[in-house]
Amino acid sequence: MAKLTAKTADVYTLYENSVQDPETEVRFLKRVYKKKYNKRPTSLREDFCGTGALACEWVKDSKKNSAMGVDLDPAPLKWGTEHHVASLGKSADRVRLVEADVLKPRDEKFDIVSANNFSYFCFKERDVLLSYFKTVLGSLNKTGFFYLDIYGGPEAQVPQLEEWEYDDYSYVWDQDYFDPVSGDYLCYIHFKFPDGSKIKKAFTYDWRLWNLMEVKDLLIEAGFSSTKVFWEGTDKDGDGNGVFRPVKKGDGAIAWLAYLVATP
Ligand SMILES: C[S@@+](CC[C@H](N)C(=O)[O-])C[C@H]1O[C@@H](n2cnc3c(N)ncnc32)[C@H](O)[C@@H]1O
């Protein structure tokens, strides 16, 4: 088979393969919801959905499930429609990928609203993030929750390149710039290929690096009644083991990724 190059690669395929794991997320969401409400969740809205990978996996998981994905950018929505939605066959009518701003309130309510891969970091102003959280709260059923992720630790603030090698390409996470005064945080994803070709700045993230306590406080200020932090456990070498459990205290990891679940 011909080796992948910058010319032949599809950036959405590479992105999904490198940073997303919708099957694991669906399992996590079902487990957390069942524990909290002792029933199965059926409706999900994936905010900042990009290609709608989670929304489509949700619909695939059960005939009772339905999902909406919301994103401003028509390009990943089109890709997701052609790839994920199309492959759902008859179940495709249970998912809608909508081009819209997540800040705009919608009437429909959901069991779960998700905001993944730190996408809400694009809201740099406190008032804007607060208004987004209020909008999410207004979109949740009484027995519902908001699911979002966050990362941090001292290493998150350090300009650096981290590279992960896959079979036919490398994924590079580029923390280009962090300003401790404003919290401004500029990151990129680049891809490199065996023939030496590159896709530089395949994705650009102009963010504010929010910290966990700020986000928890803002969720409560927005009207959520409680927040839970799910922290990753460690294996015998002290490395992350991929198992996230609710905690009251974290640990001194120099870089961490955690999940937050906020209930109405
Ligand atoms: C980091 S990507 C997330 C892609 C995917 N959901 C994931 O989990 O990896 C961020 C996405 O948020 C979208 N986005 C940014 N601001 C938005 C807004 N105000 N409303 C809707 N989507 C927005 C961008 O178009 C982009 O597709």
Coordinates of C-alpha atoms and ligand atoms in Angstrom, one line a residue:
M1 CA 0.0 0.0 0.0
A2 CA 1.3 3.5 -0.8
K3 CA 2.7 5.4 2.1
L4 CA 0.7 8.3 3.5
T5 CA 2.0 11.8 2.5
A6 CA 0.9 15.4 3.1
K7 CA -0.7 15.3 -0.3
T8 CA -2.7 12.1 0.2
A9 CA -3.7 12.5 3.9
D10 CA -7.1 13.6 5.1
V11 CA -6.7 15.9 8.1
Y12 CA -10.0 15.0 9.7
T13 CA -9.1 11.3 9.6
L14 CA -5.8 12.0 11.2
Y15 CA -7.3 14.3 13.8
E16 CA -9.9 11.7 14.8
N17 CA -7.4 8.9 14.9
S18 CA -5.0 11.0 17.0
V19 CA -7.2 12.7 19.6
Q20 CA -10.7 11.2 19.7
D21 CA -12.1 8.0 21.2
P22 CA -15.9 8.2 20.9
E23 CA -16.5 4.6 21.9
T24 CA -14.8 5.1 25.3
E25 CA -16.6 8.4 25.8
V26 CA -20.0 6.8 25.1
R27 CA -19.2 4.1 27.7
F28 CA -18.1 6.7 30.2
L29 CA -21.3 8.8 29.7
K30 CA -23.6 5.8 30.1
R31 CA -21.8 4.6 33.2
V32 CA -21.9 8.1 34.9
Y33 CA -25.5 8.7 33.9
K34 CA -26.7 5.3 35.2
K35 CA -24.9 5.8 38.5
K36 CA -26.5 9.2 38.9
Y37 CA -30.0 8.6 37.7
N38 CA -30.3 4.8 37.6
K39 CA -31.6 4.8 34.0
R40 CA -30.2 5.1 30.5
P41 CA -29.6 8.5 28.8
T42 CA -31.0 8.7 25.3
S43 CA -30.5 12.2 23.9
L44 CA -27.1 13.9 23.5
R45 CA -26.0 17.2 22.1
E46 CA -22.3 17.4 21.1
D47 CA -21.3 21.1 21.2
F48 CA -18.2 22.1 19.1
C49 CA -18.9 18.8 17.3
G50 CA -16.5 19.3 14.4
T51 CA -17.1 16.1 12.4
G52 CA -19.8 14.9 14.9
A53 CA -17.9 11.7 15.8
L54 CA -19.4 11.5 19.3
A55 CA -22.9 12.3 18.2
C56 CA -22.8 9.5 15.5
E57 CA -21.2 7.0 17.9
W58 CA -24.1 7.8 20.4
V59 CA -26.7 7.1 17.8
K60 CA -24.9 3.9 16.8
D61 CA -24.9 2.7 20.4
S62 CA -28.7 2.2 20.7
K63 CA -31.8 2.4 18.6
K64 CA -33.3 4.6 21.4
N65 CA -30.6 7.2 21.1
S66 CA -30.7 10.5 19.2
A67 CA -28.1 13.2 18.9
M68 CA -27.5 16.7 17.7
G69 CA -24.0 18.1 16.9
V70 CA -23.4 21.9 16.8
D71 CA -20.5 23.6 15.2
L72 CA -19.8 26.9 13.5
D73 CA -17.6 25.5 10.8
P74 CA -19.3 24.0 7.7
A75 CA -16.1 22.1 6.6
P76 CA -15.9 19.5 9.4
L77 CA -19.8 19.3 9.4
K78 CA -19.7 18.4 5.7
W79 CA -17.0 15.8 6.2
G80 CA -18.9 14.3 9.2
T81 CA -22.1 14.1 7.1
E82 CA -20.3 12.4 4.3
H83 CA -18.4 9.9 6.5
H84 CA -20.1 9.3 9.9
V85 CA -23.7 10.2 9.2
A86 CA -23.7 8.4 5.8
S87 CA -22.3 5.2 7.3
L88 CA -25.2 5.1 9.9
G89 CA -27.7 3.9 7.2
K90 CA -31.3 4.0 8.5
S91 CA -30.1 5.4 11.9
A92 CA -28.9 8.6 10.2
D93 CA -32.3 10.2 10.8
R94 CA -31.6 10.1 14.5
V95 CA -28.7 12.5 14.2
R96 CA -28.6 16.1 13.1
L97 CA -25.4 18.1 12.5
V98 CA -26.2 21.7 12.7
E99 CA -24.2 24.8 11.7
A100 CA -24.7 27.2 14.5
D101 CA -23.1 29.1 17.4
V102 CA -23.2 27.1 20.7
L103 CA -23.7 30.5 22.5
K104 CA -27.2 30.8 20.9
P105 CA -29.9 29.3 23.2
R106 CA -32.0 26.5 21.7
D107 CA -35.4 25.3 22.8
E108 CA -34.7 21.5 22.7
K109 CA -33.5 19.7 25.8
F110 CA -31.1 16.8 26.2
D111 CA -30.0 14.3 28.7
I112 CA -26.4 15.1 28.1
V113 CA -24.6 18.1 26.5
S114 CA -20.9 17.5 25.8
A115 CA -18.0 20.0 25.1
N116 CA -14.9 18.0 24.2
N117 CA -11.3 18.6 23.6
F118 CA -11.2 21.8 25.6
S119 CA -13.2 23.6 22.8
Y120 CA -14.8 26.1 25.3
F121 CA -11.2 27.5 25.8
C122 CA -12.0 29.6 22.7
F123 CA -14.2 31.7 25.0
K124 CA -11.6 34.0 26.5
E125 CA -13.9 36.4 28.4
R126 CA -15.4 35.3 31.7
D127 CA -18.8 36.7 30.8
V128 CA -18.9 34.8 27.6
L129 CA -17.9 31.5 29.2
L130 CA -20.5 32.1 31.9
S131 CA -23.2 32.8 29.3
Y132 CA -22.2 29.6 27.4
F133 CA -22.6 27.6 30.6
K134 CA -26.0 29.2 31.2
T135 CA -27.1 28.3 27.7
V136 CA -26.0 24.6 28.3
L137 CA -27.9 24.5 31.6
G138 CA -31.0 25.8 29.8
S139 CA -30.7 22.9 27.3
L140 CA -30.6 20.1 29.9
N141 CA -33.4 17.8 31.1
K142 CA -33.9 17.8 34.9
T143 CA -32.2 14.4 34.9
G144 CA -29.3 15.5 32.7
F145 CA -25.7 16.6 32.9
F146 CA -23.1 18.6 31.2
Y147 CA -19.9 16.8 30.3
L148 CA -16.7 18.7 29.5
D149 CA -13.0 18.1 29.7
I150 CA -10.1 20.2 30.8
Y151 CA -6.3 19.9 31.0
G152 CA -3.7 21.6 33.0
G153 CA -0.6 21.2 35.2
P154 CA 2.6 23.2 35.0
E155 CA 3.6 21.6 31.7
A156 CA 0.5 22.9 30.0
Q157 CA 1.9 26.4 30.3
V158 CA 5.3 25.6 28.7
P159 CA 5.9 26.3 25.0
Q160 CA 6.9 22.9 23.7
L161 CA 6.3 20.3 21.0
E162 CA 5.0 16.9 21.8
E163 CA 5.1 14.2 19.2
W164 CA 3.2 10.9 19.0
E165 CA 4.1 8.4 16.3
Y166 CA 1.4 6.4 14.6
D167 CA 1.9 3.7 11.9
D168 CA 1.9 6.0 8.9
Y169 CA 2.2 9.5 10.3
S170 CA 3.2 11.5 13.4
Y171 CA 0.9 13.8 15.3
V172 CA 2.5 17.0 16.8
W173 CA 0.9 19.0 19.6
D174 CA 2.5 22.4 19.5
Q175 CA 2.0 24.6 22.6
D176 CA 3.3 27.7 20.9
Y177 CA 2.6 30.5 23.3
F178 CA 1.2 31.1 26.8
D179 CA 0.8 34.5 28.5
P180 CA 0.4 34.3 32.2
V181 CA -1.3 37.7 32.5
S182 CA -4.1 37.3 30.0
G183 CA -4.1 33.4 30.0
D184 CA -3.8 33.7 26.2
Y185 CA -2.8 30.3 24.8
L186 CA -1.9 29.5 21.2
C187 CA -1.6 25.9 20.1
Y188 CA -1.4 24.0 16.8
I189 CA -1.6 20.5 15.5
H190 CA 0.9 19.5 12.8
F191 CA 1.2 16.2 11.0
K192 CA 4.4 14.6 9.7
F193 CA 4.8 11.8 7.2
P194 CA 7.4 9.1 6.4
D195 CA 8.5 10.8 3.2
G196 CA 9.4 14.0 5.1
S197 CA 6.3 15.9 4.0
K198 CA 4.4 17.9 6.6
I199 CA 1.0 19.5 7.1
K200 CA 1.9 22.4 9.3
K201 CA -0.8 24.1 11.4
A202 CA -3.5 21.6 10.3
F203 CA -5.5 23.0 13.2
T204 CA -5.0 26.2 15.2
Y205 CA -6.3 26.9 18.6
D206 CA -6.5 30.5 19.9
W207 CA -7.5 29.8 23.4
R208 CA -7.4 31.0 27.0
L209 CA -6.0 28.4 29.3
W210 CA -8.7 28.2 32.0
N211 CA -7.9 26.5 35.2
L212 CA -10.0 23.8 36.9
M213 CA -11.2 25.9 39.8
E214 CA -12.2 28.8 37.6
V215 CA -14.3 26.5 35.4
K216 CA -15.9 24.8 38.5
D217 CA -16.8 28.1 40.0
L218 CA -18.2 29.4 36.7
L219 CA -20.4 26.3 36.4
I220 CA -21.9 26.9 39.8
E221 CA -22.3 30.6 39.1
A222 CA -24.2 29.7 35.9
G223 CA -26.7 27.8 38.1
F224 CA -25.5 24.2 38.0
S225 CA -26.1 22.6 41.4
S226 CA -23.0 20.5 41.6
T227 CA -19.8 19.6 39.7
K228 CA -17.8 16.4 39.9
V229 CA -14.2 16.0 38.7
F230 CA -13.1 12.7 37.2
W231 CA -9.4 12.3 37.6
E232 CA -7.2 9.7 35.9
G233 CA -5.8 6.8 37.9
T234 CA -2.2 5.7 37.6
D235 CA -0.5 2.4 36.9
K236 CA 2.4 1.0 38.9
D237 CA 4.9 3.2 37.1
G238 CA 2.9 6.3 38.0
D239 CA 1.6 6.8 34.4
G240 CA -2.0 7.5 33.6
N241 CA -4.1 4.3 33.2
G242 CA -7.0 5.7 31.3
V243 CA -9.5 5.0 34.1
F244 CA -11.3 8.2 35.3
R245 CA -12.9 8.2 38.8
P246 CA -14.6 11.0 40.7
V247 CA -12.2 12.6 43.2
K248 CA -12.1 15.4 45.8
K249 CA -8.4 15.8 45.4
G250 CA -6.0 15.5 42.4
D251 CA -2.3 14.8 42.4
G252 CA 0.9 16.5 41.4
A253 CA 0.9 15.4 37.8
I254 CA 2.9 17.9 35.7
A255 CA 0.3 17.5 33.0
W256 CA -3.2 16.1 33.4
L257 CA -6.5 15.8 31.6
A258 CA -9.7 15.5 33.6
Y259 CA -13.4 15.3 33.0
L260 CA -16.0 17.5 34.6
V261 CA -19.7 16.5 35.0
A262 CA -22.0 19.3 36.1
T263 CA -25.6 18.6 37.1
P264 CA -28.6 21.0 37.0
Ligands
LIG1 C1 -11.2 21.5 19.2 S1 -12.4 21.4 17.9 C2 -13.4 20.1 18.6 C3 -13.7 19.0 17.6 C4 -14.3 17.7 18.2 N1 -15.6 18.0 18.8 C5 -13.4 17.1 19.3 O1 -13.9 16.8 20.4 O2 -12.3 16.8 19.0 C6 -13.3 22.8 18.2 C7 -14.5 23.1 17.3 O3 -15.3 24.1 17.9 C8 -15.9 24.9 16.8 N2 -16.3 26.2 17.4 C9 -15.6 27.2 17.9 N3 -16.4 28.2 18.4 C10 -17.7 27.7 18.2 C11 -18.9 28.3 18.6 N4 -19.0 29.5 19.2 N5 -20.0 27.6 18.3 C12 -19.9 26.4 17.7 N6 -18.8 25.8 17.3 C13 -17.6 26.5 17.6 C14 -14.8 24.9 15.7 O4 -15.4 25.2 14.5 C15 -14.2 23.5 15.9 O5 -14.8 22.6 14.9

